Coordinates of C-alpha atoms in Angstrom, one line a residue:
X1 CA 3.1 -28.0 10.7
X2 CA 2.0 -24.5 9.4
X3 CA 0.4 -22.6 12.8
X4 CA 0.2 -19.0 11.3
X5 CA 1.8 -16.4 8.5
X6 CA 1.9 -12.5 9.2
X7 CA 3.2 -9.9 6.8
X8 CA 3.2 -5.8 7.3
X9 CA 3.8 -3.4 4.3
X10 CA 4.5 -6.4 1.8
X11 CA 3.2 -5.9 -2.5
X12 CA -0.8 -5.1 -1.5
X13 CA -0.9 -5.5 2.4
X14 CA 0.1 -2.2 4.2
X15 CA -1.7 -3.2 7.3
X16 CA -0.6 -6.5 8.9
X17 CA -2.4 -10.1 7.7
X18 CA -2.0 -13.0 9.4
X19 CA -3.1 -15.9 8.2
X20 CA -3.9 -18.0 11.5
X21 CA -4.4 -22.1 10.7
X22 CA -5.7 -22.3 14.6
X23 CA -9.3 -22.8 15.3
X24 CA -11.0 -21.5 17.8
X25 CA -13.2 -24.6 20.6
X26 CA -16.0 -24.4 22.2
X27 CA -18.0 -27.1 24.4
X28 CA -20.0 -27.2 21.2
X29 CA -18.2 -26.8 18.7
X30 CA -15.8 -29.2 19.7
X31 CA -16.1 -33.0 19.0
X32 CA -17.2 -31.5 15.1
X33 CA -14.4 -30.0 14.6
X34 CA -11.6 -33.2 16.9
X35 CA -13.6 -35.7 14.5
X36 CA -12.8 -33.3 11.0
X37 CA -10.6 -34.4 8.9
X38 CA -9.0 -31.8 7.5
X39 CA -8.0 -30.4 11.5
X40 CA -5.1 -32.0 13.3
X41 CA -4.8 -31.8 17.0
X42 CA -0.9 -31.0 18.6
X43 CA -0.8 -30.1 22.2
X44 CA -3.2 -28.0 22.7
X45 CA -4.0 -26.5 19.6
X46 CA -6.5 -28.1 17.0
X47 CA -4.2 -27.0 13.6
X48 CA -6.5 -26.6 9.8
X49 CA -5.0 -28.6 7.7
X50 CA -7.4 -26.9 4.4
X51 CA -7.0 -23.1 3.1
X52 CA -9.1 -22.5 0.4
X53 CA -8.4 -18.7 -0.9
X54 CA -10.8 -16.6 -2.7
X55 CA -10.3 -13.7 -4.1
X56 CA -10.8 -11.1 -7.3
X57 CA -8.0 -11.3 -9.4
X58 CA -5.3 -8.8 -8.4
X59 CA -6.6 -8.8 -4.6
X60 CA -3.4 -10.2 -2.9
X61 CA -4.1 -13.5 -3.2
X62 CA -0.1 -13.8 -4.6
X63 CA 0.8 -11.8 -3.3
X64 CA 0.3 -13.8 0.3
X65 CA 1.4 -17.7 -1.0
X66 CA 5.0 -15.8 -2.8
X67 CA 5.5 -14.6 0.5
X68 CA 5.1 -17.7 2.3
X69 CA 7.8 -19.3 -0.4
X70 CA 9.9 -16.1 -0.1
X71 CA 9.9 -16.4 3.8
X72 CA 10.6 -20.0 4.3
X73 CA 13.6 -20.5 0.6
X74 CA 15.6 -17.6 3.2
X75 CA 15.8 -20.1 5.4
X76 CA 16.2 -23.1 3.2
X77 CA 18.9 -22.0 0.8
X78 CA 21.8 -19.6 1.5
X79 CA 22.7 -19.2 -2.2
X80 CA 19.4 -17.6 -4.1
X81 CA 19.8 -13.3 -3.6
X82 CA 16.4 -13.3 -5.8
X83 CA 14.2 -15.2 -3.0
X84 CA 15.8 -12.0 -0.8
X85 CA 14.6 -9.1 -3.2
X86 CA 11.7 -10.1 -3.5
X87 CA 10.9 -10.0 -0.3
X88 CA 11.9 -6.3 0.2
X89 CA 8.8 -5.1 -1.9
X90 CA 6.9 -2.9 0.4
X91 CA 3.4 -0.8 -0.8
X92 CA 4.5 1.6 -3.0
X93 CA 1.9 3.7 -2.2
X94 CA 1.3 3.6 2.0
X95 CA 4.8 2.5 3.0
X96 CA 7.7 2.5 0.2
X97 CA 10.2 3.8 2.7
X98 CA 8.9 1.9 6.1
X99 CA 9.9 -1.5 7.2
X100 CA 8.1 -4.5 5.9
X101 CA 8.1 -7.7 8.7
X102 CA 6.8 -10.7 8.5
X103 CA 6.3 -13.6 11.2
X104 CA 6.0 -17.2 10.8
X105 CA 4.8 -19.8 13.8
X106 CA 4.8 -23.5 12.8
X107 CA 5.1 -27.0 14.9
X108 CA 7.8 -29.3 14.3
X109 CA 7.9 -32.7 16.5
X110 CA 5.5 -31.5 18.4
X111 CA 7.3 -28.9 19.5
X112 CA 5.9 -24.7 18.6
X113 CA 8.5 -22.6 16.6
X114 CA 8.1 -18.5 16.0
X115 CA 9.9 -16.6 13.3
X116 CA 10.2 -13.0 13.0
X117 CA 11.8 -10.8 10.5
X118 CA 12.3 -6.9 9.9
X119 CA 13.4 -5.7 6.7
X120 CA 15.1 -2.0 6.7
X121 CA 13.3 -1.3 3.1
X122 CA 15.1 1.9 2.6
X123 CA 18.8 0.8 3.1
X124 CA 17.6 -2.7 1.5
X125 CA 19.2 -4.4 5.2
X126 CA 17.8 -7.2 7.1
X127 CA 17.4 -4.8 10.5
X128 CA 15.8 -7.5 13.3
X129 CA 15.4 -11.6 13.3
X130 CA 13.9 -13.6 16.1
X131 CA 13.6 -17.4 16.3
X132 CA 11.7 -18.4 19.3
X133 CA 11.6 -22.2 20.4
X134 CA 8.6 -23.2 23.0
X135 CA 9.3 -19.9 23.9
X136 CA 12.7 -20.1 24.7
X137 CA 14.4 -17.6 21.8
X138 CA 17.0 -19.5 19.7
X139 CA 19.0 -16.3 18.9
X140 CA 17.7 -12.6 18.8
X141 CA 18.9 -10.5 16.0
X142 CA 20.3 -6.3 15.3
X143 CA 21.7 -5.9 12.3
X144 CA 24.8 -7.6 11.7
X145 CA 24.8 -9.0 15.6
X146 CA 23.4 -11.6 17.9
X147 CA 22.3 -10.1 21.0
X148 CA 20.8 -12.8 22.8
X149 CA 20.3 -16.3 22.0
X150 CA 21.9 -20.0 23.4
X151 CA 25.5 -21.1 23.5
X152 CA 25.8 -21.6 19.7
X153 CA 24.6 -18.5 18.2
X154 CA 25.6 -16.2 21.2
X155 CA 28.4 -15.6 19.9
X156 CA 28.5 -14.9 16.4
X157 CA 29.2 -11.3 14.8
X158 CA 29.3 -9.5 12.2
X159 CA 26.2 -11.4 10.0
X160 CA 25.5 -9.3 6.7
X161 CA 23.2 -7.8 6.7
X162 CA 22.1 -9.1 2.6
X163 CA 21.1 -12.6 4.4
X164 CA 19.5 -14.6 6.9
X165 CA 20.6 -15.3 10.4
X166 CA 20.0 -19.1 8.9
X167 CA 22.0 -18.4 5.6
X168 CA 25.3 -16.8 6.8
X169 CA 26.3 -20.5 9.3
X170 CA 24.8 -22.8 6.5
X171 CA 27.6 -20.6 4.2
X172 CA 30.2 -21.0 6.7
X173 CA 32.1 -24.4 7.2
X174 CA 32.6 -24.0 11.2
X175 CA 29.0 -23.6 11.3
X176 CA 27.4 -25.8 9.1
X177 CA 27.2 -28.9 11.2
X178 CA 25.3 -26.6 14.3
X179 CA 23.1 -25.0 11.6
X180 CA 21.4 -27.9 10.5
X181 CA 19.3 -29.3 12.8
X182 CA 17.3 -25.5 12.9
X183 CA 17.3 -25.9 8.9
X184 CA 15.7 -28.5 9.0
X185 CA 13.0 -27.3 11.2
X186 CA 12.0 -25.4 7.4
X187 CA 13.1 -27.7 5.5
X188 CA 11.6 -30.2 6.9
X189 CA 8.2 -28.2 7.1
X190 CA 7.6 -26.5 3.8
X191 CA 10.8 -27.7 1.1
X192 CA 8.9 -29.8 -1.5
X193 CA 10.0 -30.5 -5.0
X194 CA 6.5 -29.1 -6.4
X195 CA 7.1 -27.4 -9.7
X196 CA 5.6 -23.9 -10.4
X197 CA 2.3 -23.8 -11.5
X198 CA 2.5 -24.3 -15.6
X199 CA 1.9 -27.2 -17.2
X200 CA 5.3 -28.3 -19.0
X201 CA 7.7 -28.0 -15.8
X202 CA 7.4 -31.5 -15.2
X203 CA 8.6 -33.0 -18.3
X204 CA 11.7 -30.9 -18.5
X205 CA 13.3 -32.8 -15.1
X206 CA 10.7 -36.6 -16.1
X207 CA 14.0 -38.0 -15.1
X208 CA 14.3 -36.7 -11.2
X209 CA 10.3 -36.9 -11.4
X210 CA 11.0 -40.6 -11.6
X211 CA 13.8 -41.7 -9.8
X212 CA 11.8 -39.9 -6.8
X213 CA 8.0 -41.1 -7.3
X214 CA 9.5 -44.4 -7.7
X215 CA 11.6 -44.9 -4.6
X216 CA 10.0 -43.2 -2.6
X217 CA 6.7 -45.7 -3.8
X218 CA 4.4 -42.6 -4.8
X219 CA 5.0 -43.8 -8.3
X220 CA 1.9 -46.6 -8.9
X221 CA -0.5 -43.6 -6.9
X222 CA 0.5 -41.3 -9.0
X223 CA -0.4 -43.6 -12.0
X224 CA -3.4 -44.0 -10.1
X225 CA -4.3 -40.9 -9.6
X226 CA -3.6 -39.5 -13.1
X227 CA -5.5 -42.0 -15.6
X228 CA -9.0 -41.1 -12.8
X229 CA -8.2 -37.0 -14.1
X230 CA -8.7 -37.8 -17.5
X231 CA -11.6 -40.8 -18.6
X232 CA -9.1 -41.5 -21.7
X233 CA -6.6 -42.3 -20.3
X234 CA -6.0 -46.0 -19.1
X235 CA -2.6 -45.9 -17.8
X236 CA 1.3 -44.3 -18.1
X237 CA 4.5 -45.4 -18.2
X238 CA 7.9 -44.3 -18.5
X239 CA 9.9 -45.9 -21.7
X240 CA 13.5 -45.4 -22.7
X241 CA 14.3 -41.7 -25.1
X242 CA 15.8 -42.9 -28.0
X243 CA 17.1 -39.7 -28.5
X244 CA 18.7 -39.7 -25.5
X245 CA 22.1 -37.4 -25.4
X246 CA 24.6 -36.5 -22.0
X247 CA 25.5 -32.9 -22.0
X248 CA 27.1 -31.3 -18.8
X249 CA 24.9 -28.7 -19.6
X250 CA 22.2 -28.1 -17.1
X251 CA 20.2 -26.1 -19.1
X252 CA 20.4 -27.6 -22.6
X253 CA 19.4 -30.6 -21.1
X254 CA 15.8 -28.4 -19.6
X255 CA 15.5 -26.8 -23.3
X256 CA 16.0 -29.5 -25.6
X257 CA 14.6 -32.1 -23.2
X258 CA 17.2 -33.9 -22.5
X259 CA 16.4 -37.0 -21.2
X260 CA 17.0 -40.3 -20.7
X261 CA 13.4 -41.5 -20.2
X262 CA 9.9 -40.2 -22.1
X263 CA 6.4 -40.5 -20.0
X264 CA 4.0 -42.3 -22.9
X265 CA 0.3 -42.1 -21.9
X266 CA -1.8 -45.5 -22.5
X267 CA -5.1 -45.2 -24.4
X268 CA -7.2 -48.1 -25.3
X269 CA -6.0 -48.3 -29.1
X270 CA -2.9 -46.7 -29.4
X271 CA -0.1 -45.3 -26.4
X272 CA 1.4 -41.9 -27.3
X273 CA 3.8 -39.3 -25.6
X274 CA 1.8 -38.3 -22.4
X275 CA 3.7 -34.4 -23.8
X276 CA 2.4 -34.5 -27.1
X277 CA -1.0 -35.5 -26.8
X278 CA -2.2 -34.7 -23.4
X279 CA -3.9 -31.4 -23.0
X280 CA -2.3 -28.8 -21.0
X281 CA -5.2 -29.2 -18.1
X282 CA -4.4 -32.9 -17.3
X283 CA -0.7 -31.8 -18.1
X284 CA -1.3 -29.1 -15.3
X285 CA -3.3 -32.0 -13.4
X286 CA 0.2 -34.0 -13.8
X287 CA 2.8 -31.6 -13.1
X288 CA 1.2 -30.8 -9.6
X289 CA 0.5 -33.8 -8.6
X290 CA 4.3 -34.2 -7.9
X291 CA 4.0 -31.8 -5.8
X292 CA 1.6 -33.2 -4.0
X293 CA 2.5 -36.0 -3.2
X294 CA 5.1 -35.2 -2.1
X295 CA 3.6 -33.1 0.6
X296 CA 0.9 -35.6 1.3
X297 CA 3.9 -38.5 2.3
X298 CA 6.2 -36.1 3.4
X299 CA 3.6 -34.0 5.8
X300 CA 4.8 -30.8 4.4
X301 CA 2.8 -27.9 3.2
X302 CA 1.7 -28.1 0.0
X303 CA 0.8 -24.7 -1.8
X304 CA -1.0 -23.8 -5.4
X305 CA -1.7 -20.6 -6.6
X306 CA -4.5 -21.2 -8.6
X307 CA -5.2 -25.1 -9.9
X308 CA -4.9 -23.6 -13.4
X309 CA -7.5 -25.2 -16.3
X310 CA -8.8 -28.7 -13.8
X311 CA -12.2 -29.1 -13.3
X312 CA -13.7 -28.8 -10.0
X313 CA -14.1 -32.9 -9.4
X314 CA -10.1 -32.9 -9.9
X315 CA -9.8 -30.0 -7.1
X316 CA -11.6 -31.9 -4.5
X317 CA -9.9 -35.1 -5.0
X318 CA -7.1 -32.9 -4.8
X319 CA -8.4 -31.8 -1.9
X320 CA -9.8 -34.9 -0.6
X321 CA -6.1 -36.4 -0.4
X322 CA -5.1 -33.8 1.9
X323 CA -7.9 -35.8 5.0
X324 CA -6.1 -37.4 7.9
X325 CA -6.3 -41.4 6.8
X326 CA -7.4 -41.1 3.3
X327 CA -5.3 -43.2 2.3
X328 CA -3.8 -45.7 5.0
X329 CA 0.1 -46.2 3.0
X330 CA 0.5 -42.3 2.6
X331 CA -0.7 -40.8 5.4
X332 CA 1.3 -37.9 7.6
X333 CA -1.6 -36.2 9.2
X334 CA 0.9 -33.0 9.5
X335 CA 0.6 -32.4 5.9
X336 CA -1.1 -28.8 4.7
X337 CA -3.0 -27.8 2.0
X338 CA -3.7 -23.2 0.7
X339 CA -4.6 -23.4 -2.3
X340 CA -5.6 -19.7 -3.8
X341 CA -8.5 -20.4 -6.5
X342 CA -11.8 -19.3 -8.1
X343 CA -13.9 -22.5 -8.2
X344 CA -17.1 -21.4 -6.2
X345 CA -18.4 -25.0 -6.3
X346 CA -15.6 -25.9 -3.8
X347 CA -18.0 -23.8 -1.5
X348 CA -19.9 -27.2 -1.1
X349 CA -17.1 -29.6 0.0
X350 CA -17.7 -32.4 1.8
X351 CA -16.0 -32.0 5.4
X352 CA -15.0 -28.6 5.1
X353 CA -15.9 -26.3 7.8
X354 CA -16.2 -22.4 7.6
X355 CA -12.5 -22.5 9.0
X356 CA -10.9 -23.7 6.1
X357 CA -12.5 -21.0 3.9
X358 CA -10.3 -17.3 3.8
X359 CA -11.0 -14.8 1.6
X360 CA -8.6 -11.5 0.4
X361 CA -10.3 -7.8 -0.4
X362 CA -8.9 -5.0 -1.4
X363 CA -9.5 -2.1 -1.8
X364 CA -7.9 1.2 -1.9
X365 CA -5.1 -0.4 -2.9
X366 CA -4.5 -2.5 0.6
X367 CA -5.3 -5.6 0.6
X368 CA -7.0 -7.1 3.8
X369 CA -6.8 -11.0 4.5
X370 CA -10.0 -12.5 6.6
X371 CA -11.6 -16.3 7.0
X372 CA -15.7 -16.9 6.1
X373 CA -15.8 -18.0 10.6
X374 CA -14.9 -14.5 11.1
X375 CA -18.9 -13.5 10.4
X376 CA -20.5 -14.3 13.7
X377 CA -24.7 -15.0 11.9
X378 CA -23.0 -17.0 8.2
X379 CA -24.2 -20.6 8.3
X380 CA -21.7 -23.3 6.5
X381 CA -25.1 -24.0 4.0
X382 CA -25.4 -20.0 3.2
X383 CA -21.0 -19.9 2.4
X384 CA -21.7 -19.8 -1.5
X385 CA -25.2 -18.1 -1.9
X386 CA -23.3 -15.3 0.4
X387 CA -20.0 -14.6 -1.3
X388 CA -21.5 -14.6 -4.6
X389 CA -23.8 -11.9 -3.0
X390 CA -20.9 -9.8 -2.2
X391 CA -21.6 -9.8 1.6
X392 CA -19.3 -11.3 2.4
X393 CA -16.9 -8.2 1.4
X394 CA -15.0 -10.0 -0.8
X395 CA -15.8 -8.8 -4.3
X396 CA -16.8 -12.3 -6.1
X397 CA -17.6 -9.8 -9.0
X398 CA -15.8 -7.6 -8.0
X399 CA -16.8 -5.0 -11.5
X400 CA -20.0 -7.0 -12.1
X401 CA -22.1 -3.8 -13.0
X402 CA -20.1 -1.5 -14.2
X403 CA -19.5 -3.4 -17.2
X404 CA -21.5 -1.6 -20.7
X405 CA -24.1 -3.1 -22.9
X406 CA -21.1 -1.8 -25.9
X407 CA -18.3 -0.7 -25.4
X408 CA -17.1 1.2 -27.9
X409 CA -13.5 2.0 -29.8
X410 CA -12.5 4.8 -30.5
X411 CA -12.0 5.5 -34.6
X412 CA -9.2 8.1 -34.0
X413 CA -5.8 6.0 -32.9
X414 CA -4.2 8.9 -32.0
X415 CA -6.0 10.7 -30.0

């Protein structure tokens, strides 16, 4: 379960920013926090299960969410250099030649883990790594060598400076068995089958999607939630694809829709190929719902960057799924959701606290991140009103008063 994430000198974040999912509790707030369905307690920490992230276009929302994704990926996969490429991106205005730093704090099996990495942007190498388990050092790396750690890691030398300790150990046969348990702490917290936020992605791999949903017991729940999304859909089903042709080339299968199955939507008067007849919004919902249910089942983090083309009521439904005890047969209390959005209707969502709302604001090519609970005098019921007044620093209407009543186009296109 994610506890905190920080980034320094990464893209628009020059000064260090921290997304802290802990909720501070005092005698006055204890009962409210303990009974909130979007809060889960591990040891002495009250941890938010929900982060709804706001910010104007270009403020840095995607930068933050992508950083979490790539940072966890470099410790899960050992053969994907693109993940490193996307982390070695400093703030080009203020920190072009300075190091980039990330930290990640999370619980796994009630054990608190802390991970830190420092990237040398000038030389494109990993300068430092640290992994701690309940404040005990698992490994500490300086450049290519382990300088501190447990009995296994302390003997490892000559780590390539372009990959993480975890990735290197997994790539070496003699180390792989020993590294599995530590790799799992990342996999079990952050890995999911979520697709990119693109309405067509689901259908390129429908065979795998159907198999996973069926085998995990999620297929009936998935169908029910799809029918709730569109009043015209009574049900969905999967049928065999008569045009299916096997190919050993994976990309050919994706490009030419070479799947054994097709997703069919059932309406009152007809049945048709879901992909061809449903709206982009419904397809996008179906696409993201697959990853959402996987996160709920596994109790891991689900990150959705601007759920496009979906009405407020559906977003509210998606968020409500992450409440404790929402489904009797789908209740994993450690599941979390981070959702970036521009939908202010979500500010009136039932059962949410100020701690569940975060903002990113960008000024002078620097992004800052802060929580609604940071404003001491802000009342929960006034959140939407104050945000729309631009009184929370983050810009609801970033250039509302800069738009002229008429735009004039220069007739001389060569000027």
